[in-house]
């Protein structure tokens, strides 16, 4: 991927087959098996860490120590302590960390964010995401760490409040990691969020329901067009007098699918990374955003291990 | 509704408007405001209790005391103690209780039951139901008590094991009852079930994913045809040696939508009730089945009140 | 069906089984095997002719001769001459004819009509309907006469112009009548309409695309909600200079599903019939509307018999 | 695209911008503005003609004259005479022509072909394709020549018979070419085919219904999975005695979505081209197949120009 203001100089990759493919596809780029070739290179300003989660901390730390800005695959780190240490190190070295929360750069999330900020949905009631498919199984993390970071980073961006507590349930059927899991997050002001992730679903689903006091929306990321549908529907409490009285009124109106910005989210995210490095601006998906997600995942794992206790954040 | 071997003789109804409509629609049937007219009538053998949950116990108890068989709307009773008392009373009086678990009589649930019993799905991994729509709000119960009995009675019928523990989370936004709720049930042998119920969804969803070792299925009850789709998909663990090795293989094959029995479930259920009374057979959806569902709901409420603790059954 | 201002007094029906069902369902209504009992009854003001097409003319004529207003199932008559004679007779007797073009009374068609009249779609380009399913086979008419009257009556209402010419193609596979057929209608001002009807389709489809200069819409009558979707899409010709130049620009914007009036169309149509009789107003779906549809069907049959020649109207 | 047994040596392209992109993307390949550089190159054995239809004949002829095998974009030529001349020339020179009927190499068409050949569908009744979307407008051909070649080449492959006659209707709204068109093809033995193509549709549709005596199928090419659904549905004529008797019985059974071969069709087609050149085998999508499609298009244009007359082939 070529971006204005930057150039890919080198790729470090442990798999010989993948190195061969990379050399063939990008003849002008250095491909090495030794990550330190990249991390210590004087020519390189920034490094993208796209490796298993348990390696993020060591690689990012080495990169920061060598004065490189780092772009890190989600989830940011394997635990909160690692994330905090990296943030402190980056700050001390005056370097940028960006965590790959790609969805924040999609047309759908940008539109949903706008609808919330403009008050189109009214006060938020709930955020409910289903993200299921058959595999891809990870061997070092469970399905929550694999799939939920997408939703957690989107929520973190949209809800603009920290969850108070987390409950997670799930089950391990195959390889010692939960392959089916459910997570509830209690946010302030009665906002509730729920995530359903599953590596054992026969069908792929990427659907999020967002309910507000004024309007509600459905975001189906698998639709080619009309990914976001806004419903002019809601409920009004009109009468609380007697148990036999009608307590609620339903409002129902038009449905509306706003046109979304057609963008390649990853390209835009990386371009933003280059901009943040140039301008000194802190990215919205910086290490702190990455750390907030990791802390939610840590709390979820703690809850999962107790089969669903309430874990405060 | 006319059924062979039975006749509707009387309707007791508190609402004057509803009594008027009933009298007009069924000129030959007695319509009364006084429920004791029906409960004490010497001509009547069986009574259907289709009233708010909190009234089930008193009405069914009176009916049983007066020697009537009872058909009770789901959920059976407002708590387990009431259910146990009714079961004991019916047994003592040699009367039948049937709880209206209508879904057990649908073509979809019958087919799913058959697929599980024949081993088509293999060992069960999970049962995951989403049952959301805009209202209808109930004023005496929360969304779990309103919508989850459908799923709990189906699970009770299909899984043929009792859940060991329950976790429920949710939130009250409008009228003091949870309008959004999520429930996880831990069954023996790593079977996990999950229910997502919501009175505040802009779209109606009635979708259940069922995953087994050999095959998986999707039941979409809102499809006109092809409600149940069986996927010849699954996962095999083939290699556990190194962390960089592929641990799982995916199997993928045909999809198949079996033709379902075209039946009017409620009519068939009531016909079965008449048969059970005649033959003395205990219905599969008897008081005990109703009680099992009520106990799951009680445990869910206890968990909900603690924002999601693990409650053992 | 009970309507204000009218009362059903008698039903004439040739099938003994159907008479039995009718007597049971409507105990207060006279049920007879002899249609003349109804047609000559002094008590009766209006008659609904819901019989095979080839009987419409005789029955409606007898009813008009006896001073009854008539409501006739679509298509109005088996040929244009019959329709003209009935219209003349009704006029002479000062009686009303209404043809059962039920779709004109649905929320969807009302909304589409409004969108066209208000100019939301801009100048009309095309109307393209697909109306296919498995049966129900008719034994006296082909699939065009069975299914296309719906579309033709809607077009007649929406387009507000008469087609200039018709082309129809099709094939008879089973019982001597076309079971698959396609019909093109050329309207003035480059408006083209197309109808695809099929008794041999494995799936039911009821989808109409309507394209205009400014906007386009899709009407899917099988959707529970959001039957009509309006797309802010179109094409602008911006440059016609050279063959290698881009000639057209696409516009793309939001999609919008207007809330539709929730009405029972047949009830509203019959209520309108009663109103027209009382007020003396000519219904929009009067004999002339019925005749226009019959003439399109006659032209289509003529074209079909020549395997698709152009037949002028 | 790299294929075993072949190598891309040169690209001729009139657009300077496209030449620049090609040079950047494929540094090792010669890029030229002069097509004769390619056509006369001694190093080149085969040429792919991917240009507007009206240029196919001249370019392919020059290539054949220079001893090159040719792969030609569909439709093969602008008229039948050109196609016949190219076929004769290739035969004389012992060179291969392949026309880019890519769909024949997709998993969906292969599976449908197998279902027909094995008799799963029974005797074919109809083939009905809808292929509509917003643009891309062509400036040298109408929508039939742009979109229908896909369907015509698939039909040609599946039906294994030549159409007897063609009827086409349509309308020109924007740039002097039909942008909406409908085509019926009469095949022997009561097989009827129909194609609906439209450059002015707000939604993209790629759906084909295929009805047979025993079973019917729906091919929706826009589905990610389950593109082909086979319905165990049909009609039996059981009784032809009286007009009031039931003439037809419907059969209804399971639906089944066979797993399709996951292949990159274009890559497989080109690989097959290389194989045919090596082995001397005539490709199934040879010049004769291309010519058959062109003749259907010519007939369709003739019919279109008369607003839908029957044109014999």
PDB file of N, CA, C and O in Angstrom, chain A residues 125-126 128 135-137 139 169-174 182 184 186 190 194 196 198 200 202-203 216 231 233 240 243 247 250 307-308 310, chain B residues 125-126 128 135-137 139 169-174 182 184 186 190 194 196 198 200 202-203 216 233 240 243 247 250 307-308 310:
ATOM      1  N   UNK A 125     -29.949   4.051  24.617  1.00  0.00           N
ATOM      2  CA  UNK A 125     -30.459   3.007  25.511  1.00  0.00           C
ATOM      3  C   UNK A 125     -29.563   1.769  25.521  1.00  0.00           C
ATOM      4  O   UNK A 125     -29.193   1.262  26.567  1.00  0.00           O
ATOM      5  N   UNK A 126     -29.240   1.267  24.319  1.00  0.00           N
ATOM      6  CA  UNK A 126     -28.438   0.031  24.278  1.00  0.00           C
ATOM      7  C   UNK A 126     -27.644  -0.054  22.983  1.00  0.00           C
ATOM      8  O   UNK A 126     -27.954   0.610  21.989  1.00  0.00           O
ATOM      9  N   UNK A 128     -26.053  -3.406  20.853  1.00  0.00           N
ATOM     10  CA  UNK A 128     -26.096  -4.879  20.875  1.00  0.00           C
ATOM     11  C   UNK A 128     -25.535  -5.434  19.576  1.00  0.00           C
ATOM     12  O   UNK A 128     -26.146  -5.314  18.523  1.00  0.00           O
ATOM     13  N   UNK A 135     -15.068 -19.979  12.475  1.00  0.00           N
ATOM     14  CA  UNK A 135     -13.654 -19.647  12.583  1.00  0.00           C
ATOM     15  C   UNK A 135     -13.384 -18.225  12.153  1.00  0.00           C
ATOM     16  O   UNK A 135     -14.317 -17.464  12.038  1.00  0.00           O
ATOM     17  N   UNK A 136     -12.222 -17.745  11.987  1.00  0.00           N
ATOM     18  CA  UNK A 136     -10.967 -18.425  12.058  1.00  0.00           C
ATOM     19  C   UNK A 136     -10.526 -18.580  13.518  1.00  0.00           C
ATOM     20  O   UNK A 136     -10.363 -17.609  14.230  1.00  0.00           O
ATOM     21  N   UNK A 137     -10.355 -19.821  13.940  1.00  0.00           N
ATOM     22  CA  UNK A 137      -9.890 -20.089  15.290  1.00  0.00           C
ATOM     23  C   UNK A 137      -8.500 -19.511  15.525  1.00  0.00           C
ATOM     24  O   UNK A 137      -7.613 -19.632  14.684  1.00  0.00           O
ATOM     25  N   UNK A 139      -5.247 -19.726  18.205  1.00  0.00           N
ATOM     26  CA  UNK A 139      -4.770 -20.726  19.164  1.00  0.00           C
ATOM     27  C   UNK A 139      -4.203 -20.110  20.427  1.00  0.00           C
ATOM     28  O   UNK A 139      -3.902 -20.802  21.371  1.00  0.00           O
ATOM     29  N   UNK A 169     -19.935 -14.561  29.711  1.00  0.00           N
ATOM     30  CA  UNK A 169     -20.178 -15.998  29.811  1.00  0.00           C
ATOM     31  C   UNK A 169     -19.708 -16.638  28.509  1.00  0.00           C
ATOM     32  O   UNK A 169     -19.539 -15.953  27.503  1.00  0.00           O
ATOM     33  N   UNK A 170     -19.474 -17.923  28.547  1.00  0.00           N
ATOM     34  CA  UNK A 170     -19.025 -18.589  27.324  1.00  0.00           C
ATOM     35  C   UNK A 170     -18.718 -20.043  27.587  1.00  0.00           C
ATOM     36  O   UNK A 170     -18.936 -20.559  28.685  1.00  0.00           O
ATOM     37  N   UNK A 171     -18.211 -20.684  26.554  1.00  0.00           N
ATOM     38  CA  UNK A 171     -17.900 -22.106  26.689  1.00  0.00           C
ATOM     39  C   UNK A 171     -16.766 -22.474  25.737  1.00  0.00           C
ATOM     40  O   UNK A 171     -16.656 -21.907  24.648  1.00  0.00           O
ATOM     41  N   UNK A 172     -15.923 -23.402  26.222  1.00  0.00           N
ATOM     42  CA  UNK A 172     -14.816 -23.942  25.417  1.00  0.00           C
ATOM     43  C   UNK A 172     -15.234 -25.308  24.908  1.00  0.00           C
ATOM     44  O   UNK A 172     -15.461 -26.222  25.695  1.00  0.00           O
ATOM     45  N   UNK A 173     -15.333 -25.477  23.623  1.00  0.00           N
ATOM     46  CA  UNK A 173     -15.725 -26.785  23.103  1.00  0.00           C
ATOM     47  C   UNK A 173     -14.573 -27.528  22.458  1.00  0.00           C
ATOM     48  O   UNK A 173     -14.580 -28.745  22.390  1.00  0.00           O
ATOM     49  N   UNK A 174     -13.591 -26.796  21.950  1.00  0.00           N
ATOM     50  CA  UNK A 174     -12.637 -27.466  21.070  1.00  0.00           C
ATOM     51  C   UNK A 174     -11.194 -27.410  21.538  1.00  0.00           C
ATOM     52  O   UNK A 174     -10.592 -28.431  21.837  1.00  0.00           O
ATOM     53  N   UNK A 182     -20.401 -14.423  25.330  1.00  0.00           N
ATOM     54  CA  UNK A 182     -21.375 -13.336  25.393  1.00  0.00           C
ATOM     55  C   UNK A 182     -20.886 -12.362  26.458  1.00  0.00           C
ATOM     56  O   UNK A 182     -20.447 -12.780  27.518  1.00  0.00           O
ATOM     57  N   UNK A 184     -21.701  -8.622  28.516  1.00  0.00           N
ATOM     58  CA  UNK A 184     -22.545  -7.459  28.804  1.00  0.00           C
ATOM     59  C   UNK A 184     -21.693  -6.392  29.460  1.00  0.00           C
ATOM     60  O   UNK A 184     -20.892  -6.698  30.355  1.00  0.00           O
ATOM     61  N   UNK A 186     -22.055  -2.725  31.491  1.00  0.00           N
ATOM     62  CA  UNK A 186     -22.929  -1.715  32.104  1.00  0.00           C
ATOM     63  C   UNK A 186     -22.237  -0.361  32.030  1.00  0.00           C
ATOM     64  O   UNK A 186     -21.171  -0.173  32.629  1.00  0.00           O
ATOM     65  N   UNK A 190     -27.721   4.081  32.563  1.00  0.00           N
ATOM     66  CA  UNK A 190     -28.567   2.986  32.064  1.00  0.00           C
ATOM     67  C   UNK A 190     -28.255   2.549  30.634  1.00  0.00           C
ATOM     68  O   UNK A 190     -29.087   1.896  30.000  1.00  0.00           O
ATOM     69  N   UNK A 194     -24.001  -5.155  24.714  1.00  0.00           N
ATOM     70  CA  UNK A 194     -23.947  -6.620  24.687  1.00  0.00           C
ATOM     71  C   UNK A 194     -23.242  -7.044  23.416  1.00  0.00           C
ATOM     72  O   UNK A 194     -23.444  -6.452  22.354  1.00  0.00           O
ATOM     73  N   UNK A 196     -22.164 -10.590  21.197  1.00  0.00           N
ATOM     74  CA  UNK A 196     -22.312 -12.035  20.978  1.00  0.00           C
ATOM     75  C   UNK A 196     -21.269 -12.432  19.939  1.00  0.00           C
ATOM     76  O   UNK A 196     -21.354 -12.025  18.781  1.00  0.00           O
ATOM     77  N   UNK A 198     -18.853 -15.693  18.270  1.00  0.00           N
ATOM     78  CA  UNK A 198     -18.969 -17.144  18.110  1.00  0.00           C
ATOM     79  C   UNK A 198     -18.119 -17.574  16.923  1.00  0.00           C
ATOM     80  O   UNK A 198     -18.275 -17.058  15.823  1.00  0.00           O
ATOM     81  N   UNK A 200     -18.229 -20.726  16.008  1.00  0.00           N
ATOM     82  CA  UNK A 200     -18.869 -21.980  15.578  1.00  0.00           C
ATOM     83  C   UNK A 200     -20.232 -21.726  14.957  1.00  0.00           C
ATOM     84  O   UNK A 200     -21.129 -22.556  15.058  1.00  0.00           O
ATOM     85  N   UNK A 202     -22.712 -21.378  11.738  1.00  0.00           N
ATOM     86  CA  UNK A 202     -22.734 -21.796  10.329  1.00  0.00           C
ATOM     87  C   UNK A 202     -22.892 -20.621   9.376  1.00  0.00           C
ATOM     88  O   UNK A 202     -22.595 -20.747   8.193  1.00  0.00           O
ATOM     89  N   UNK A 203     -23.386 -19.522   9.874  1.00  0.00           N
ATOM     90  CA  UNK A 203     -23.571 -18.348   9.033  1.00  0.00           C
ATOM     91  C   UNK A 203     -22.776 -17.185   9.604  1.00  0.00           C
ATOM     92  O   UNK A 203     -22.527 -17.111  10.800  1.00  0.00           O
ATOM     93  N   UNK A 216     -33.938   4.413  16.438  1.00  0.00           N
ATOM     94  CA  UNK A 216     -33.128   3.219  16.593  1.00  0.00           C
ATOM     95  C   UNK A 216     -32.497   2.905  15.248  1.00  0.00           C
ATOM     96  O   UNK A 216     -33.031   3.287  14.210  1.00  0.00           O
ATOM     97  N   UNK A 231     -34.363   3.888  11.936  1.00  0.00           N
ATOM     98  CA  UNK A 231     -35.811   3.730  12.057  1.00  0.00           C
ATOM     99  C   UNK A 231     -36.382   4.827  12.930  1.00  0.00           C
ATOM    100  O   UNK A 231     -35.924   5.036  14.056  1.00  0.00           O
ATOM    101  N   UNK A 233     -38.565   5.047  14.981  1.00  0.00           N
ATOM    102  CA  UNK A 233     -39.430   4.272  15.863  1.00  0.00           C
ATOM    103  C   UNK A 233     -39.013   4.509  17.297  1.00  0.00           C
ATOM    104  O   UNK A 233     -37.842   4.747  17.574  1.00  0.00           O
ATOM    105  N   UNK A 240     -49.067   6.008  33.736  1.00  0.00           N
ATOM    106  CA  UNK A 240     -48.554   5.009  34.667  1.00  0.00           C
ATOM    107  C   UNK A 240     -49.584   4.668  35.732  1.00  0.00           C
ATOM    108  O   UNK A 240     -49.264   4.074  36.747  1.00  0.00           O
ATOM    109  N   UNK A 243     -52.620  -0.740  36.623  1.00  0.00           N
ATOM    110  CA  UNK A 243     -51.946  -1.886  36.037  1.00  0.00           C
ATOM    111  C   UNK A 243     -52.632  -2.337  34.753  1.00  0.00           C
ATOM    112  O   UNK A 243     -52.037  -2.977  33.911  1.00  0.00           O
ATOM    113  N   UNK A 247     -49.452   1.432  29.231  1.00  0.00           N
ATOM    114  CA  UNK A 247     -48.376   2.245  29.774  1.00  0.00           C
ATOM    115  C   UNK A 247     -47.509   2.896  28.709  1.00  0.00           C
ATOM    116  O   UNK A 247     -46.846   3.875  28.968  1.00  0.00           O
ATOM    117  N   UNK A 250     -46.171   3.344  21.084  1.00  0.00           N
ATOM    118  CA  UNK A 250     -45.126   3.131  20.094  1.00  0.00           C
ATOM    119  C   UNK A 250     -45.234   4.184  19.024  1.00  0.00           C
ATOM    120  O   UNK A 250     -46.324   4.498  18.558  1.00  0.00           O
ATOM    121  N   UNK A 307     -17.451 -17.956  35.260  1.00  0.00           N
ATOM    122  CA  UNK A 307     -18.695 -18.300  34.559  1.00  0.00           C
ATOM    123  C   UNK A 307     -19.730 -17.182  34.627  1.00  0.00           C
ATOM    124  O   UNK A 307     -20.930 -17.441  34.627  1.00  0.00           O
ATOM    125  N   UNK A 308     -19.270 -15.929  34.703  1.00  0.00           N
ATOM    126  CA  UNK A 308     -20.219 -14.839  34.565  1.00  0.00           C
ATOM    127  C   UNK A 308     -20.448 -13.982  35.789  1.00  0.00           C
ATOM    128  O   UNK A 308     -21.547 -13.493  35.992  1.00  0.00           O
ATOM    129  N   UNK A 310     -20.041 -10.500  38.055  1.00  0.00           N
ATOM    130  CA  UNK A 310     -19.955  -9.077  37.743  1.00  0.00           C
ATOM    131  C   UNK A 310     -18.555  -8.583  38.106  1.00  0.00           C
ATOM    132  O   UNK A 310     -18.131  -8.696  39.257  1.00  0.00           O
TER     133      UNK A 310
ATOM    134  N   UNK B 125     -23.405 -28.296  20.867  1.00  0.00           N
ATOM    135  CA  UNK B 125     -22.460 -27.331  21.420  1.00  0.00           C
ATOM    136  C   UNK B 125     -23.177 -26.125  22.042  1.00  0.00           C
ATOM    137  O   UNK B 125     -22.871 -25.720  23.145  1.00  0.00           O
ATOM    138  N   UNK B 126     -24.098 -25.527  21.294  1.00  0.00           N
ATOM    139  CA  UNK B 126     -24.740 -24.320  21.828  1.00  0.00           C
ATOM    140  C   UNK B 126     -26.116 -24.130  21.206  1.00  0.00           C
ATOM    141  O   UNK B 126     -26.424 -24.679  20.132  1.00  0.00           O
ATOM    142  N   UNK B 128     -28.540 -20.634  20.664  1.00  0.00           N
ATOM    143  CA  UNK B 128     -28.439 -19.175  20.801  1.00  0.00           C
ATOM    144  C   UNK B 128     -29.613 -18.503  20.097  1.00  0.00           C
ATOM    145  O   UNK B 128     -29.692 -18.500  18.872  1.00  0.00           O
ATOM    146  N   UNK B 135     -41.794  -3.631  21.499  1.00  0.00           N
ATOM    147  CA  UNK B 135     -42.915  -4.007  22.345  1.00  0.00           C
ATOM    148  C   UNK B 135     -43.450  -5.370  21.984  1.00  0.00           C
ATOM    149  O   UNK B 135     -42.810  -6.097  21.272  1.00  0.00           O
ATOM    150  N   UNK B 136     -44.529  -5.885  22.462  1.00  0.00           N
ATOM    151  CA  UNK B 136     -45.465  -5.237  23.294  1.00  0.00           C
ATOM    152  C   UNK B 136     -45.009  -5.235  24.749  1.00  0.00           C
ATOM    153  O   UNK B 136     -44.789  -6.277  25.336  1.00  0.00           O
ATOM    154  N   UNK B 137     -44.881  -4.068  25.328  1.00  0.00           N
ATOM    155  CA  UNK B 137     -44.519  -3.943  26.727  1.00  0.00           C
ATOM    156  C   UNK B 137     -45.566  -4.576  27.634  1.00  0.00           C
ATOM    157  O   UNK B 137     -46.760  -4.395  27.440  1.00  0.00           O
ATOM    158  N   UNK B 139     -46.798  -4.756  31.686  1.00  0.00           N
ATOM    159  CA  UNK B 139     -46.614  -3.876  32.847  1.00  0.00           C
ATOM    160  C   UNK B 139     -46.391  -4.625  34.139  1.00  0.00           C
ATOM    161  O   UNK B 139     -46.099  -4.041  35.155  1.00  0.00           O
ATOM    162  N   UNK B 169     -28.337 -10.614  32.478  1.00  0.00           N
ATOM    163  CA  UNK B 169     -28.035  -9.187  32.575  1.00  0.00           C
ATOM    164  C   UNK B 169     -29.127  -8.430  31.826  1.00  0.00           C
ATOM    165  O   UNK B 169     -29.846  -9.016  31.021  1.00  0.00           O
ATOM    166  N   UNK B 170     -29.252  -7.155  32.111  1.00  0.00           N
ATOM    167  CA  UNK B 170     -30.289  -6.393  31.418  1.00  0.00           C
ATOM    168  C   UNK B 170     -30.362  -4.984  31.947  1.00  0.00           C
ATOM    169  O   UNK B 170     -29.544  -4.577  32.777  1.00  0.00           O
ATOM    170  N   UNK B 171     -31.340  -4.255  31.444  1.00  0.00           N
ATOM    171  CA  UNK B 171     -31.467  -2.864  31.869  1.00  0.00           C
ATOM    172  C   UNK B 171     -32.933  -2.427  31.763  1.00  0.00           C
ATOM    173  O   UNK B 171     -33.656  -2.879  30.874  1.00  0.00           O
ATOM    174  N   UNK B 172     -33.339  -1.584  32.701  1.00  0.00           N
ATOM    175  CA  UNK B 172     -34.679  -0.993  32.717  1.00  0.00           C
ATOM    176  C   UNK B 172     -34.576   0.436  32.198  1.00  0.00           C
ATOM    177  O   UNK B 172     -33.919   1.256  32.819  1.00  0.00           O
ATOM    178  N   UNK B 173     -35.201   0.721  31.092  1.00  0.00           N
ATOM    179  CA  UNK B 173     -35.121   2.087  30.578  1.00  0.00           C
ATOM    180  C   UNK B 173     -36.414   2.865  30.771  1.00  0.00           C
ATOM    181  O   UNK B 173     -36.425   4.078  30.834  1.00  0.00           O
ATOM    182  N   UNK B 174     -37.541   2.154  30.834  1.00  0.00           N
ATOM    183  CA  UNK B 174     -38.795   2.884  30.705  1.00  0.00           C
ATOM    184  C   UNK B 174     -39.741   2.734  31.897  1.00  0.00           C
ATOM    185  O   UNK B 174     -40.044   3.694  32.578  1.00  0.00           O
ATOM    186  N   UNK B 182     -30.383 -10.282  28.602  1.00  0.00           N
ATOM    187  CA  UNK B 182     -29.579 -11.342  28.005  1.00  0.00           C
ATOM    188  C   UNK B 182     -29.416 -12.436  29.056  1.00  0.00           C
ATOM    189  O   UNK B 182     -29.185 -12.139  30.228  1.00  0.00           O
ATOM    190  N   UNK B 184     -27.711 -16.334  29.933  1.00  0.00           N
ATOM    191  CA  UNK B 184     -26.886 -17.491  29.574  1.00  0.00           C
ATOM    192  C   UNK B 184     -27.269 -18.643  30.485  1.00  0.00           C
ATOM    193  O   UNK B 184     -27.436 -18.452  31.697  1.00  0.00           O
ATOM    194  N   UNK B 186     -25.943 -22.489  31.613  1.00  0.00           N
ATOM    195  CA  UNK B 186     -24.912 -23.524  31.518  1.00  0.00           C
ATOM    196  C   UNK B 186     -25.573 -24.884  31.710  1.00  0.00           C
ATOM    197  O   UNK B 186     -26.130 -25.147  32.785  1.00  0.00           O
ATOM    198  N   UNK B 190     -20.842 -29.190  28.657  1.00  0.00           N
ATOM    199  CA  UNK B 190     -20.386 -28.029  27.884  1.00  0.00           C
ATOM    200  C   UNK B 190     -21.429 -27.458  26.925  1.00  0.00           C
ATOM    201  O   UNK B 190     -21.066 -26.736  25.988  1.00  0.00           O
ATOM    202  N   UNK B 194     -28.033 -19.345  25.162  1.00  0.00           N
ATOM    203  CA  UNK B 194     -28.044 -17.890  25.318  1.00  0.00           C
ATOM    204  C   UNK B 194     -29.328 -17.359  24.701  1.00  0.00           C
ATOM    205  O   UNK B 194     -29.777 -17.829  23.654  1.00  0.00           O
ATOM    206  N   UNK B 196     -31.362 -13.634  23.818  1.00  0.00           N
ATOM    207  CA  UNK B 196     -31.304 -12.178  23.707  1.00  0.00           C
ATOM    208  C   UNK B 196     -32.742 -11.707  23.473  1.00  0.00           C
ATOM    209  O   UNK B 196     -33.321 -11.998  22.422  1.00  0.00           O
ATOM    210  N   UNK B 198     -35.577  -8.371  23.765  1.00  0.00           N
ATOM    211  CA  UNK B 198     -35.519  -6.912  23.721  1.00  0.00           C
ATOM    212  C   UNK B 198     -36.877  -6.387  23.249  1.00  0.00           C
ATOM    213  O   UNK B 198     -37.377  -6.789  22.199  1.00  0.00           O
ATOM    214  N   UNK B 200     -37.192  -3.166  22.734  1.00  0.00           N
ATOM    215  CA  UNK B 200     -36.855  -1.859  22.148  1.00  0.00           C
ATOM    216  C   UNK B 200     -36.085  -2.002  20.842  1.00  0.00           C
ATOM    217  O   UNK B 200     -35.262  -1.159  20.503  1.00  0.00           O
ATOM    218  N   UNK B 202     -35.815  -1.956  16.775  1.00  0.00           N
ATOM    219  CA  UNK B 202     -36.572  -1.396  15.647  1.00  0.00           C
ATOM    220  C   UNK B 202     -37.018  -2.470  14.654  1.00  0.00           C
ATOM    221  O   UNK B 202     -37.909  -2.240  13.854  1.00  0.00           O
ATOM    222  N   UNK B 203     -36.353  -3.608  14.683  1.00  0.00           N
ATOM    223  CA  UNK B 203     -36.706  -4.688  13.765  1.00  0.00           C
ATOM    224  C   UNK B 203     -37.081  -5.925  14.572  1.00  0.00           C
ATOM    225  O   UNK B 203     -36.633  -6.116  15.694  1.00  0.00           O
ATOM    226  N   UNK B 216     -24.661 -27.738  11.859  1.00  0.00           N
ATOM    227  CA  UNK B 216     -25.205 -26.586  12.554  1.00  0.00           C
ATOM    228  C   UNK B 216     -26.466 -26.154  11.826  1.00  0.00           C
ATOM    229  O   UNK B 216     -26.616 -26.420  10.637  1.00  0.00           O
ATOM    230  N   UNK B 233     -21.632 -28.096   8.024  1.00  0.00           N
ATOM    231  CA  UNK B 233     -20.402 -27.374   8.355  1.00  0.00           C
ATOM    232  C   UNK B 233     -19.950 -27.772   9.743  1.00  0.00           C
ATOM    233  O   UNK B 233     -20.770 -28.074  10.606  1.00  0.00           O
ATOM    234  N   UNK B 240      -2.374 -30.477  17.364  1.00  0.00           N
ATOM    235  CA  UNK B 240      -2.237 -29.595  18.516  1.00  0.00           C
ATOM    236  C   UNK B 240      -0.774 -29.327  18.831  1.00  0.00           C
ATOM    237  O   UNK B 240      -0.447 -28.851  19.906  1.00  0.00           O
ATOM    238  N   UNK B 243       2.320 -23.925  18.455  1.00  0.00           N
ATOM    239  CA  UNK B 243       1.435 -22.771  18.493  1.00  0.00           C
ATOM    240  C   UNK B 243       1.257 -22.163  17.108  1.00  0.00           C
ATOM    241  O   UNK B 243       0.281 -21.496  16.833  1.00  0.00           O
ATOM    242  N   UNK B 247      -4.565 -25.476  14.004  1.00  0.00           N
ATOM    243  CA  UNK B 247      -5.154 -26.389  14.978  1.00  0.00           C
ATOM    244  C   UNK B 247      -6.482 -26.954  14.524  1.00  0.00           C
ATOM    245  O   UNK B 247      -6.909 -27.984  15.001  1.00  0.00           O
ATOM    246  N   UNK B 250     -11.853 -26.732   8.951  1.00  0.00           N
ATOM    247  CA  UNK B 250     -13.260 -26.463   8.755  1.00  0.00           C
ATOM    248  C   UNK B 250     -13.806 -27.408   7.715  1.00  0.00           C
ATOM    249  O   UNK B 250     -13.170 -27.629   6.680  1.00  0.00           O
ATOM    250  N   UNK B 307     -27.213  -7.853  38.782  1.00  0.00           N
ATOM    251  CA  UNK B 307     -26.558  -7.401  37.544  1.00  0.00           C
ATOM    252  C   UNK B 307     -25.698  -8.493  36.909  1.00  0.00           C
ATOM    253  O   UNK B 307     -24.703  -8.186  36.247  1.00  0.00           O
ATOM    254  N   UNK B 308     -26.081  -9.767  37.111  1.00  0.00           N
ATOM    255  CA  UNK B 308     -25.395 -10.801  36.363  1.00  0.00           C
ATOM    256  C   UNK B 308     -24.551 -11.776  37.152  1.00  0.00           C
ATOM    257  O   UNK B 308     -23.542 -12.239  36.651  1.00  0.00           O
ATOM    258  N   UNK B 310     -23.740 -15.481  38.910  1.00  0.00           N
ATOM    259  CA  UNK B 310     -24.032 -16.863  38.557  1.00  0.00           C
ATOM    260  C   UNK B 310     -25.007 -17.432  39.584  1.00  0.00           C
ATOM    261  O   UNK B 310     -24.712 -17.450  40.774  1.00  0.00           O
TER     262      UNK B 310
END
